Amino acid sequence: MNDELVAGARNALADAVHDLVGMQVERIERDGHPVSVPVDSLYDQLCEARYGERADTGGARRPEPGSRAPGWSDAMSLVELIDRKVGEWSIGAAAVPGRTLTVRRLYALADATWAPEEVAHVHKLARDINGWVVRAHNLLNAEHEWELRAPCPSCGETTMSSQDSAGETVRQYVLRANLSAAQCISCGMDWAPEQYRALGALIGAPLPPGVLE
């Protein structure tokens, strides 16, 4: 039974890691026929989207230059959160030539051997990564996101600083919510939609109209 629990947790973590940093396949129309094309990972798309860059790599989605505010702070903040949290989790870096340190650390976590008593921890890692996947999809697909102007119930932070593409320091509220998830971009704590009413009670303020409907 313990072996099955560990295997299930490892599979959940491996799937989450692939969804965030693995190459994707997208179906597009070409010459009137649907074809599959390789698409950069969500993490790579976020890294490039931070500065509004465009790379023509055969079908990969990229924001056009100037299509976002300078520095697109939302993408910057998510990449910074992922890099920081994965660094805290790090147990080494897998040998993945040409990939960033964060990506190699995630693959090392996915390949690690875990003990039965670590199953809950592994599932927590998978949930956190899946939360980043949801948020990345929302950002790249332009789903509306609200800032919640209140301290995070988990870490107590209200705002955090980041740098835009011009190197200037900007401040933003750490609590964000959309129709799919709410998250603190400072500590990484997240809340599922069914927890939104409880979150509203914790921060002492109603959530924006449209979040709960």
XYZ file of N, CA and C in Angstrom:
639
model
N 0.824 -1.208 0.000
C 0.000 0.000 0.000
C 0.859 1.260 0.000
N 1.919 1.262 0.854
C 2.797 2.429 0.895
C 3.449 2.698 -0.456
N 3.859 1.617 -1.135
C 4.486 1.776 -2.447
C 3.510 2.414 -3.438
N 2.232 2.025 -3.352
C 1.232 2.585 -4.257
C 1.006 4.064 -3.968
N 0.998 4.436 -2.693
C 0.811 5.845 -2.327
C 1.971 6.694 -2.818
N 3.192 6.172 -2.638
C 4.371 6.902 -3.105
C 4.346 7.034 -4.623
N 4.008 5.955 -5.314
C 3.956 5.991 -6.776
C 2.910 6.987 -7.265
N 1.761 7.016 -6.601
C 0.725 7.962 -6.986
C 1.162 9.401 -6.785
N 1.842 9.659 -5.678
C 2.325 11.015 -5.406
C 3.390 11.417 -6.424
N 4.299 10.505 -6.729
C 5.352 10.805 -7.711
C 4.743 11.080 -9.081
N 3.730 10.312 -9.469
C 3.080 10.527 -10.759
C 2.398 11.890 -10.805
N 1.743 12.258 -9.696
C 1.075 13.562 -9.643
C 2.087 14.693 -9.773
N 3.231 14.548 -9.106
C 4.271 15.571 -9.183
C 4.872 15.628 -10.582
N 5.153 14.471 -11.166
C 5.739 14.436 -12.514
C 4.796 15.070 -13.533
N 3.499 14.788 -13.415
C 2.517 15.371 -14.336
C 2.479 16.895 -14.181
N 2.521 17.374 -12.929
C 2.480 18.815 -12.688
C 3.722 19.491 -13.258
N 4.891 18.876 -13.042
C 6.139 19.432 -13.566
C 6.083 19.510 -15.087
N 5.614 18.432 -15.725
C 5.519 18.448 -17.188
C 4.573 19.541 -17.662
N 3.441 19.705 -16.991
C 2.477 20.723 -17.409
C 3.070 22.131 -17.334
N 3.996 22.347 -16.410
C 4.590 23.677 -16.265
C 5.809 23.879 -17.153
N 6.723 22.904 -17.206
C 8.005 23.140 -17.890
C 8.248 22.212 -19.068
N 7.323 21.305 -19.355
C 7.495 20.407 -20.495
C 7.006 21.048 -21.789
N 7.585 20.636 -22.908
C 7.121 21.115 -24.212
C 5.657 20.719 -24.400
N 4.903 21.610 -25.015
C 3.489 21.372 -25.250
C 3.245 21.110 -26.735
N 2.082 20.555 -27.044
C 1.674 20.338 -28.436
C 0.359 21.068 -28.649
N 0.294 21.830 -29.721
C -0.892 22.616 -30.016
C -1.420 22.260 -31.398
N -2.741 22.167 -31.512
C -3.361 21.874 -32.802
C -3.709 23.181 -33.498
N -3.215 23.367 -34.729
C -3.516 24.565 -35.496
C -3.952 24.163 -36.907
N -4.551 25.116 -37.613
C -4.934 24.886 -39.001
C -3.794 25.316 -39.907
N -3.398 24.439 -40.825
C -2.348 24.766 -41.790
C -2.745 24.199 -43.143
N -2.882 25.083 -44.126
C -3.320 24.677 -45.472
C -4.649 23.928 -45.412
N -5.515 24.379 -44.522
C -6.843 23.792 -44.433
C -6.911 22.496 -43.666
N -5.803 22.081 -43.039
C -5.782 20.818 -42.305
C -5.247 21.046 -40.885
N -5.825 20.354 -39.900
C -5.297 20.474 -38.529
C -3.970 19.729 -38.402
N -2.984 20.399 -37.839
C -1.686 19.770 -37.615
C -1.233 20.056 -36.185
N -0.360 19.209 -35.677
C 0.196 19.388 -34.338
C 1.552 20.074 -34.454
N 1.745 21.115 -33.661
C 3.026 21.819 -33.671
C 3.546 21.894 -32.247
N 4.869 21.858 -32.064
C 5.438 21.998 -30.720
C 5.309 23.434 -30.243
N 4.991 23.575 -28.972
C 4.835 24.879 -28.346
C 5.721 24.915 -27.109
N 6.393 26.029 -26.899
C 7.242 26.166 -25.722
C 6.442 25.913 -24.443
N 7.134 25.509 -23.400
C 6.482 25.260 -22.118
C 5.843 26.537 -21.588
N 4.885 26.376 -20.683
C 4.262 27.532 -20.054
C 5.304 28.394 -19.347
N 6.257 27.750 -18.689
C 7.295 28.502 -17.978
C 8.121 29.330 -18.955
N 8.520 28.738 -20.077
C 9.301 29.478 -21.063
C 8.489 30.626 -21.655
N 7.200 30.385 -21.901
C 6.349 31.451 -22.421
C 6.258 32.607 -21.437
N 6.142 32.280 -20.153
C 6.093 33.333 -19.136
C 7.393 34.123 -19.102
N 8.522 33.410 -19.159
C 9.819 34.085 -19.104
C 9.975 35.064 -20.259
N 9.536 34.683 -21.444
C 9.659 35.569 -22.592
C 8.606 36.678 -22.556
N 7.418 36.355 -22.052
C 6.336 37.344 -22.025
C 6.588 38.459 -21.023
N 7.497 38.246 -20.074
C 7.782 39.293 -19.078
C 8.149 40.613 -19.726
N 8.841 40.540 -20.852
C 9.346 41.752 -21.488
C 8.679 42.020 -22.834
N 7.573 41.339 -23.104
C 6.849 41.575 -24.335
C 7.582 41.117 -25.578
N 8.484 40.134 -25.410
C 9.265 39.672 -26.551
C 8.451 38.733 -27.422
N 8.886 38.608 -28.663
C 8.236 37.664 -29.571
C 9.307 36.803 -30.219
N 9.097 35.489 -30.173
C 10.027 34.579 -30.839
C 9.238 33.716 -31.800
N 9.588 33.699 -33.065
C 8.874 32.902 -34.049
C 9.463 31.508 -34.060
N 8.801 30.587 -33.354
C 9.344 29.226 -33.232
C 8.356 28.198 -33.743
N 7.670 28.550 -34.845
C 6.822 27.555 -35.477
C 5.524 27.301 -34.764
N 4.826 28.345 -34.392
C 3.493 28.148 -33.845
C 3.358 28.456 -32.392
N 4.460 28.698 -31.689
C 4.364 29.010 -30.267
C 3.717 30.371 -30.089
N 2.815 30.470 -29.101
C 2.143 31.732 -28.828
C 3.122 32.696 -28.173
N 3.127 33.958 -28.637
C 3.953 34.988 -28.041
C 3.195 36.303 -28.058
N 3.249 37.090 -27.010
C 2.651 38.416 -27.082
C 3.488 39.318 -27.982
N 2.819 40.148 -28.780
C 3.534 41.096 -29.627
C 4.197 42.162 -28.755
N 5.318 42.735 -29.231
C 5.937 43.826 -28.486
C 4.938 44.948 -28.265
N 4.883 45.431 -27.036
C 3.979 46.523 -26.720
C 2.562 46.099 -26.435
N 2.244 44.792 -26.543
C 0.874 44.360 -26.315
C 0.552 44.279 -24.835
N 1.556 44.360 -23.987
C 1.366 44.399 -22.540
C 1.981 45.682 -22.000
N 1.633 46.032 -20.786
C 2.289 47.166 -20.153
C 3.777 46.857 -20.015
N 4.648 47.901 -20.024
C 6.103 47.660 -19.940
C 6.450 46.737 -18.783
N 7.122 45.651 -19.115
C 7.559 44.743 -18.074
C 6.534 43.730 -17.635
N 5.276 43.893 -18.035
C 4.181 42.990 -17.656
C 4.426 42.392 -16.285
N 4.154 43.177 -15.257
C 4.516 42.826 -13.887
C 3.883 41.526 -13.412
N 2.683 41.181 -13.932
C 2.048 39.928 -13.507
C 2.892 38.721 -13.895
N 3.400 38.718 -15.136
C 4.251 37.610 -15.577
C 5.562 37.608 -14.809
N 6.131 38.784 -14.597
C 7.372 38.883 -13.822
C 7.190 38.294 -12.427
N 6.091 38.681 -11.782
C 5.857 38.232 -10.411
C 5.686 36.725 -10.333
N 4.982 36.147 -11.314
C 4.780 34.706 -11.284
C 6.093 33.967 -11.509
N 6.909 34.431 -12.450
C 8.209 33.790 -12.676
C 9.082 33.905 -11.424
N 9.082 35.083 -10.798
C 9.870 35.270 -9.575
C 9.400 34.337 -8.465
N 8.076 34.186 -8.324
C 7.529 33.289 -7.307
C 7.953 31.847 -7.580
N 7.816 31.404 -8.829
C 8.195 30.032 -9.185
C 9.671 29.802 -8.905
N 10.520 30.716 -9.362
C 11.965 30.549 -9.166
C 12.307 30.483 -7.680
N 11.680 31.353 -6.887
C 12.000 31.406 -5.453
C 11.535 30.148 -4.731
N 10.294 29.736 -4.978
C 9.760 28.564 -4.279
C 10.497 27.294 -4.688
N 10.782 27.142 -5.972
C 11.494 25.948 -6.433
C 12.905 25.932 -5.848
N 13.515 27.104 -5.715
C 14.819 27.177 -5.069
C 14.767 26.707 -3.625
N 13.663 27.052 -2.924
C 13.499 26.608 -1.546
C 13.293 25.096 -1.463
N 12.627 24.533 -2.477
C 12.359 23.083 -2.475
C 13.570 22.276 -2.937
N 14.534 22.916 -3.579
C 15.554 22.241 -4.372
C 16.267 21.119 -3.613
N 16.406 19.982 -4.304
C 17.195 18.863 -3.790
C 18.323 18.531 -4.769
N 18.564 19.451 -5.700
C 19.576 19.225 -6.729
C 19.049 19.686 -8.066
N 19.825 19.469 -9.103
C 19.434 19.873 -10.447
C 19.710 18.736 -11.417
N 18.668 18.305 -12.115
C 18.828 17.225 -13.085
C 19.665 17.700 -14.273
N 20.295 16.753 -14.944
C 21.103 17.079 -16.120
C 20.187 17.254 -17.325
N 19.741 18.484 -17.569
C 18.893 18.792 -18.717
C 19.588 19.908 -19.493
N 20.444 19.562 -20.457
C 21.242 20.564 -21.166
C 20.382 21.666 -21.769
N 20.842 22.891 -21.633
C 20.167 24.015 -22.248
C 18.952 24.521 -21.499
N 18.630 23.959 -20.356
C 17.463 24.414 -19.611
C 17.890 25.220 -18.397
N 16.999 26.105 -17.955
C 17.309 26.977 -16.825
C 17.409 26.177 -15.534
N 17.985 26.805 -14.525
C 18.174 26.143 -13.242
C 16.838 25.730 -12.638
N 15.829 26.592 -12.709
C 14.513 26.254 -12.152
C 13.946 25.004 -12.811
N 14.044 24.933 -14.130
C 13.532 23.758 -14.849
C 14.281 22.504 -14.426
N 15.595 22.590 -14.314
C 16.391 21.421 -13.915
C 16.075 21.009 -12.477
N 15.836 21.979 -11.617
C 15.457 21.651 -10.244
C 14.104 20.944 -10.199
N 13.162 21.384 -11.013
C 11.847 20.741 -11.034
C 11.950 19.300 -11.536
N 12.759 19.079 -12.575
C 12.932 17.706 -13.057
C 13.618 16.835 -12.004
N 14.529 17.431 -11.244
C 15.179 16.671 -10.170
C 14.156 16.272 -9.109
N 13.238 17.178 -8.788
C 12.184 16.836 -7.827
C 11.301 15.716 -8.362
N 10.963 15.801 -9.653
C 10.100 14.778 -10.246
C 10.768 13.408 -10.271
N 12.097 13.391 -10.386
C 12.835 12.121 -10.468
C 13.268 11.587 -9.102
N 13.015 12.360 -8.044
C 13.514 11.989 -6.718
C 12.806 10.750 -6.170
N 13.487 10.085 -5.251
C 12.904 8.968 -4.513
C 12.327 9.510 -3.211
N 11.053 9.206 -2.956
C 10.370 9.748 -1.784
C 9.967 8.621 -0.842
N 9.967 8.897 0.439
C 9.569 7.927 1.458
C 8.062 8.029 1.690
N 7.447 6.971 2.219
C 5.996 7.008 2.476
C 5.565 8.191 3.338
N 6.389 8.570 4.311
C 6.015 9.689 5.183
C 6.091 11.036 4.468
N 6.620 11.068 3.246
C 6.721 12.312 2.484
C 5.613 12.461 1.453
N 4.678 11.526 1.423
C 3.620 11.546 0.405
C 2.814 12.838 0.453
N 2.425 13.272 1.645
C 1.635 14.501 1.763
C 2.420 15.700 1.233
N 3.713 15.737 1.523
C 4.567 16.829 1.047
C 4.645 16.820 -0.477
N 4.783 15.653 -1.077
C 4.876 15.558 -2.531
C 3.576 16.020 -3.180
N 2.444 15.628 -2.597
C 1.162 16.091 -3.127
C 1.035 17.607 -3.004
N 1.567 18.179 -1.918
C 1.541 19.638 -1.760
C 2.374 20.307 -2.850
N 3.543 19.754 -3.163
C 4.348 20.296 -4.249
C 3.569 20.272 -5.564
N 2.911 19.153 -5.834
C 2.134 19.025 -7.072
C 1.004 20.045 -7.115
N 0.312 20.249 -5.982
C -0.784 21.230 -5.950
C -0.261 22.639 -6.209
N 0.866 22.988 -5.607
C 1.442 24.317 -5.821
C 1.797 24.524 -7.292
N 2.422 23.519 -7.890
C 2.817 23.636 -9.302
C 1.584 23.725 -10.187
N 0.566 22.917 -9.887
C -0.665 22.989 -10.666
C -1.322 24.358 -10.550
N -1.200 24.978 -9.377
C -1.715 26.329 -9.213
C -0.992 27.316 -10.122
N 0.332 27.146 -10.257
C 1.086 28.011 -11.168
C 0.684 27.764 -12.617
N 0.401 26.511 -12.946
C -0.029 26.188 -14.315
C -1.335 26.914 -14.632
N -2.276 26.859 -13.702
C -3.559 27.532 -13.910
C -3.345 29.026 -14.081
N -2.529 29.604 -13.209
C -2.301 31.040 -13.271
C -1.572 31.434 -14.556
N -0.617 30.602 -14.987
C 0.091 30.888 -16.241
C -0.863 30.866 -17.424
N -1.734 29.850 -17.470
C -2.731 29.791 -18.540
C -3.599 31.047 -18.524
N -4.017 31.449 -17.337
C -4.885 32.624 -17.235
C -4.178 33.883 -17.734
N -2.909 34.037 -17.355
C -2.159 35.210 -17.796
C -1.947 35.199 -19.309
N -1.500 34.072 -19.833
C -1.187 33.997 -21.256
C -2.431 34.051 -22.121
N -3.570 33.638 -21.563
C -4.829 33.691 -22.307
C -5.673 34.895 -21.911
N -5.053 35.796 -21.118
C -5.668 37.086 -20.783
C -6.977 36.954 -20.020
N -7.105 35.954 -19.140
C -8.282 35.903 -18.272
C -8.183 37.035 -17.251
N -9.300 37.674 -16.987
C -9.279 38.823 -16.075
C -8.850 38.390 -14.671
N -8.016 39.206 -14.064
C -7.525 38.928 -12.719
C -7.706 40.173 -11.859
N -8.146 39.959 -10.614
C -8.367 41.054 -9.684
C -7.257 41.103 -8.640
N -6.873 42.312 -8.238
C -6.014 42.496 -7.080
C -6.897 42.635 -5.845
N -6.561 41.919 -4.780
C -7.290 42.032 -3.519
C -6.450 42.879 -2.575
N -6.919 44.056 -2.285
C -6.101 45.031 -1.542
C -6.236 44.809 -0.043
N -5.670 43.709 0.409
C -5.714 43.326 1.820
C -4.506 42.450 2.120
N -4.120 42.355 3.390
C -2.984 41.483 3.741
C -3.303 40.015 3.474
N -2.300 39.265 3.083
C -2.472 37.823 2.885
C -2.707 37.160 4.242
N -3.750 36.340 4.392
C -3.990 35.654 5.668
C -2.879 34.692 6.054
N -2.074 34.257 5.077
C -1.026 33.287 5.357
C 0.275 33.940 5.810
N 0.749 34.953 5.059
C 2.057 35.548 5.372
C 1.974 36.964 5.920
N 0.802 37.593 5.818
C 0.632 38.930 6.363
C 1.085 40.056 5.454
N 1.669 39.729 4.296
C 2.123 40.771 3.377
C 0.935 41.363 2.616
N 1.036 42.660 2.307
C -0.002 43.324 1.525
C 0.504 43.662 0.129
N 1.724 44.159 0.038
C 2.318 44.489 -1.259
C 3.729 43.925 -1.333
N 4.265 43.896 -2.537
C 5.646 43.481 -2.732
C 6.242 44.295 -3.874
N 7.554 44.357 -3.914
C 8.253 45.125 -4.947
C 8.765 44.196 -6.040
N 8.773 44.693 -7.262
C 9.398 43.987 -8.381
C 9.943 45.042 -9.326
N 10.749 44.620 -10.276
C 11.326 45.546 -11.236
C 10.676 45.385 -12.592
N 10.385 46.508 -13.244
C 9.859 46.435 -14.590
C 11.016 46.348 -15.586
N 10.685 46.331 -16.880
C 11.721 46.127 -17.896
C 12.704 47.284 -17.980
N 12.317 48.450 -17.416
C 13.223 49.599 -17.412
C 14.104 49.617 -16.171
N 13.948 48.604 -15.318
C 14.744 48.530 -14.102
C 14.186 49.348 -12.962
N 12.974 49.885 -13.131
C 12.358 50.681 -12.089
C 11.588 49.782 -11.122
N 11.594 50.166 -9.860
C 10.896 49.387 -8.844
C 9.420 49.776 -8.807
N 8.559 48.773 -8.876
C 7.118 49.001 -8.784
C 6.574 48.138 -7.651
N 5.479 48.606 -7.041
C 4.837 47.857 -5.964
C 3.482 47.373 -6.435
N 3.103 46.167 -5.984
C 1.820 45.611 -6.361
C 1.250 44.818 -5.202
N -0.071 44.666 -5.192
C -0.726 43.895 -4.145
C -0.459 42.406 -4.358
N -0.254 41.698 -3.266
C 0.169 40.296 -3.376
C -0.993 39.338 -3.589
N -2.204 39.701 -3.156
C -3.342 38.801 -3.308
C -3.999 39.018 -4.663
N -4.132 37.940 -5.442
C -4.749 37.990 -6.760
C -5.841 36.938 -6.826
N -6.901 37.220 -7.579
C -7.977 36.245 -7.748
C -8.517 36.323 -9.162
N -8.860 35.163 -9.702
C -9.593 35.107 -10.960
C -10.663 34.036 -10.808
N -11.299 33.644 -11.890
C -12.388 32.681 -11.775
C -11.898 31.273 -11.453
N -10.588 31.033 -11.579
C -10.052 29.684 -11.396
C -9.307 29.482 -10.094
N -8.699 30.534 -9.557
C -7.892 30.379 -8.356
C -7.588 31.748 -7.762
N -7.270 31.754 -6.477
C -6.738 32.945 -5.811
C -5.388 32.557 -5.237
N -4.452 33.506 -5.246
C -3.107 33.163 -4.797
C -2.402 34.393 -4.247
N -1.520 34.154 -3.283
C -0.613 35.194 -2.799
C 0.684 35.050 -3.570
N 1.085 36.102 -4.292
C 2.303 36.012 -5.091
C 3.549 36.215 -4.241
N 3.353 36.477 -2.938
C 4.499 36.601 -2.041
C 4.888 35.258 -1.443
N 3.914 34.547 -0.858
C 4.235 33.285 -0.188
C 3.805 32.052 -0.968
N 2.963 32.227 -2.005
C 2.549 31.089 -2.814
C 1.304 30.388 -2.333
N 0.721 30.822 -1.205
C -0.515 30.210 -0.710
C -1.617 30.405 -1.736
N -2.440 29.362 -1.951
C -3.525 29.502 -2.912
C -4.840 28.997 -2.343
N -5.924 29.457 -2.950
C -7.276 29.105 -2.530
C -8.083 28.706 -3.757
N -8.803 27.597 -3.658
C -9.680 27.150 -4.729
C -10.959 27.990 -4.709
N -11.711 28.019 -5.821
C -12.930 28.838 -5.870
C -13.916 28.553 -4.744
N -14.011 27.296 -4.316
C -14.952 26.973 -3.237
C -14.511 27.551 -1.890
N -13.286 28.061 -1.823
C -12.785 28.676 -0.590
C -12.860 30.206 -0.622
N -13.410 30.768 -1.689
C -13.395 32.220 -1.855
C -14.179 32.954 -0.766
N -15.330 32.408 -0.377
C -16.111 33.079 0.660
C -15.329 33.103 1.978
N -14.670 31.989 2.297
C -13.858 31.944 3.515
C -12.688 32.923 3.407
N -12.090 33.037 2.214
C -11.001 33.989 2.015
C -11.501 35.411 2.233
N -12.684 35.725 1.690
C -13.247 37.048 1.879
C -13.449 37.378 3.349
N -13.888 36.369 4.110
C -14.075 36.585 5.548
C -12.736 36.809 6.247
N -11.697 36.084 5.812
C -10.378 36.219 6.429
C -9.762 37.596 6.191
N -9.964 38.150 5.003
C -9.348 39.437 4.698
C -10.251 40.598 5.072
N -11.465 40.285 5.547
C -12.363 41.329 6.020
C -12.889 42.235 4.932
N -13.034 41.695 3.737
C -13.518 42.504 2.625
C -14.211 41.588 1.620
N -15.233 42.122 0.928
C -15.877 41.317 -0.112
C -14.956 41.138 -1.303
N -15.079 40.003 -1.979
C -14.323 39.797 -3.205
C -14.965 40.591 -4.328
N -14.192 40.898 -5.383
C -14.734 41.722 -6.469
C -15.955 41.081 -7.116
N -16.900 41.885 -7.608
C -18.061 41.348 -8.313
C -17.628 40.480 -9.492
N -18.263 39.322 -9.631
C -17.942 38.442 -10.733
C -17.043 37.291 -10.359
N -16.333 37.390 -9.230
C -15.436 36.305 -8.836
C -16.222 35.087 -8.374
N -17.276 35.306 -7.621
C -18.028 34.193 -7.053
C -19.137 33.687 -7.976
N -19.538 34.496 -8.941
C -20.627 34.075 -9.832
C -20.098 33.184 -10.940
